[in-house]
Amino acid sequence: MSNFTDLDGYLFGQGTHYDIYKKLGAHKGKKGKDNGFYFDVWAPHASKVAVIGEFNNWDETRNFMQRVEPESQGVFEAFVPEAKEGQLYKYLIYTEDGEKLYKADPYATYAELRPGTASIIYDNTKFKWTDSSWMKQRKSGNFWEKPLAIYEVHPGSWKRHPREENDGFYSYKEFAHSLTEYVLDMGYTHVELMGISEYPFDGSWGYQVTGYYAPTSRYGTPDDFMYLINYLHKNGIGVILDWVPAHFPKDAHGLADFDGRPLYEYADPKKGEHPDWGTKIFNYGKSEVKNFLIGSALQWVEHYHIDGLRVDAVASMLYLDYGKKPGQWIPNEHGGNENLEAIEFFKHINTLIRGRNPGVVMIAEESTAWPKITGDVEDGGLNFSYKWNMGWMHDFIDYMKLDPYFRKDNHNKMTFAMSYNEAERYILVLSHDEVVHLKGSMLAKMPGLEVDKYKNLMAGYAFMMGHPGKKLLFMGQDFAQGTEWSEARELDWYVLDNPNHRHVSRMFKKLLHIYREYPAMYEQDVSWAGFEWINANDGYRSIFSFVRKSKSGKNDLLFVINMTPMNYDDYRVGVPTNRKLKLILDSENKEYGGNGEKIPEVIIPRKEECDGREYSAAFPLAPYQIAIFTY
């Protein structure tokens, strides 16, 4: 009896075999009285296939695989009683032209550490989860009305051991404890992990994947990875993974021309290759390919308990001409540049994953103005939970890099995002992409002399945290690392010995705790009901004032942020109410590197018109000062 049944073949051919990862690949089984492993691989264009590995001393003649009925499906299977967990293996594929290809298993759950390219037999069903409380509460409530403050982290360069062994990487278990301690102290709600799906080249940061079902072996086994997720969950921390269905590399052991012909990719290079990236584009019109990707996403969410997937390079999937010049791409059937098959793929996968897993989020890294990324499918949308707000990010960085003298002429860069805030459900992001490739760290982008750089950065972070939208910050930027990020070394933790860096770290920690403590900061992110400008037009002084509102109307917040080195002895701001204002953050506190000249902790507004308001409040406002009040 075959491991891969007629029903499996039918569902796979329809693109709806949502547990396909339990069938294709290497799986423990029994045939007759023999225990061993079944190997199943999809290679429809192959003339024959053998599985080779440590169990047969890599003998290419010992374990030929048989085509499973119906043969047209192109699945090959072998049962190997000698196979044992932990052994290396590959598929030897004979092409129609008689060429021999040595391929890693596309559905492998574990892989050999680079530079090795073999797959590893591994039973990833033994781990005992103890995160039931987290998994239960994940399903409850409306996640759009919950806080979401994401710490984006690359495990291999967060911290490293000084030893050379295994590049000094922290194991998944070591990383679990060290990361959790830091995240709990700072106040983030989630971590987003880069570079988890197996990949061959460190310099790709995990964005050129060869193992869509395998946690990278750089940091340990799949069970070790599950320990990491379980530990984070038990400490109340959500986990988001970067996931890359847009393209894959041409490495010989990978998916490219898998059975001697284009299989996972579009056959025509004008549709199947990214000229700039040197990678292949998945064929979103082929049922089995869609099933491969959907199965990968479902495995991360359902088997590994991942709370969300951040989908990389969505724009490159939606546009047939993305990164291509005239003559390098093929229009769709209507003559347009939209990839209709990718659009349907997104509608399918987002609806499926969110429907089967309430509380799980699908996040689009989409850099254009494509409409309704987070809209409902019934309304023509793609049904993502959130979209990275790349427009806000570019405007924010452009503004913050300016000498304060020129900010008055660019005030709209900081206010423009509110004009389209209701178009999508956004995450405000300052990600790894903004601190690499000679772009400099966030601190390095700031103008002014040394102390001014830190004050500028704190003011920028306060604006980001107060602005509607969920939040994401890349590691190292919360303590103002001076050098730009490299995957080849750990973060510059030593700079925390410098008081300027400690001040930024304390400030961002305080902002995170305010964000989580006050529902006004997150409950109504998508609606004008949760935000109101006090003065959006004070460009001459480059001061921003606005309020964040909760559903209940209790503990609403007033933000005042000075973006210049100008000092105001008696700055007056309009307020929405005559209720007393209670100061909850003052950047002039010495804890944040201020001069200690504090704003009064309680201010009673007076009936004096300002900013079009009946009531107003006055207080001293120092250069680059941040003041946050609750009322």
XYZ file of C-alpha atoms in Angstrom, residues 14 67 234 287 490 521:
6
model
C -6.497 20.588 -6.988
C 5.630 6.356 -9.696
C 4.692 30.836 27.839
C -2.028 23.838 -8.424
C 26.416 40.677 16.901
C -2.643 54.047 21.749
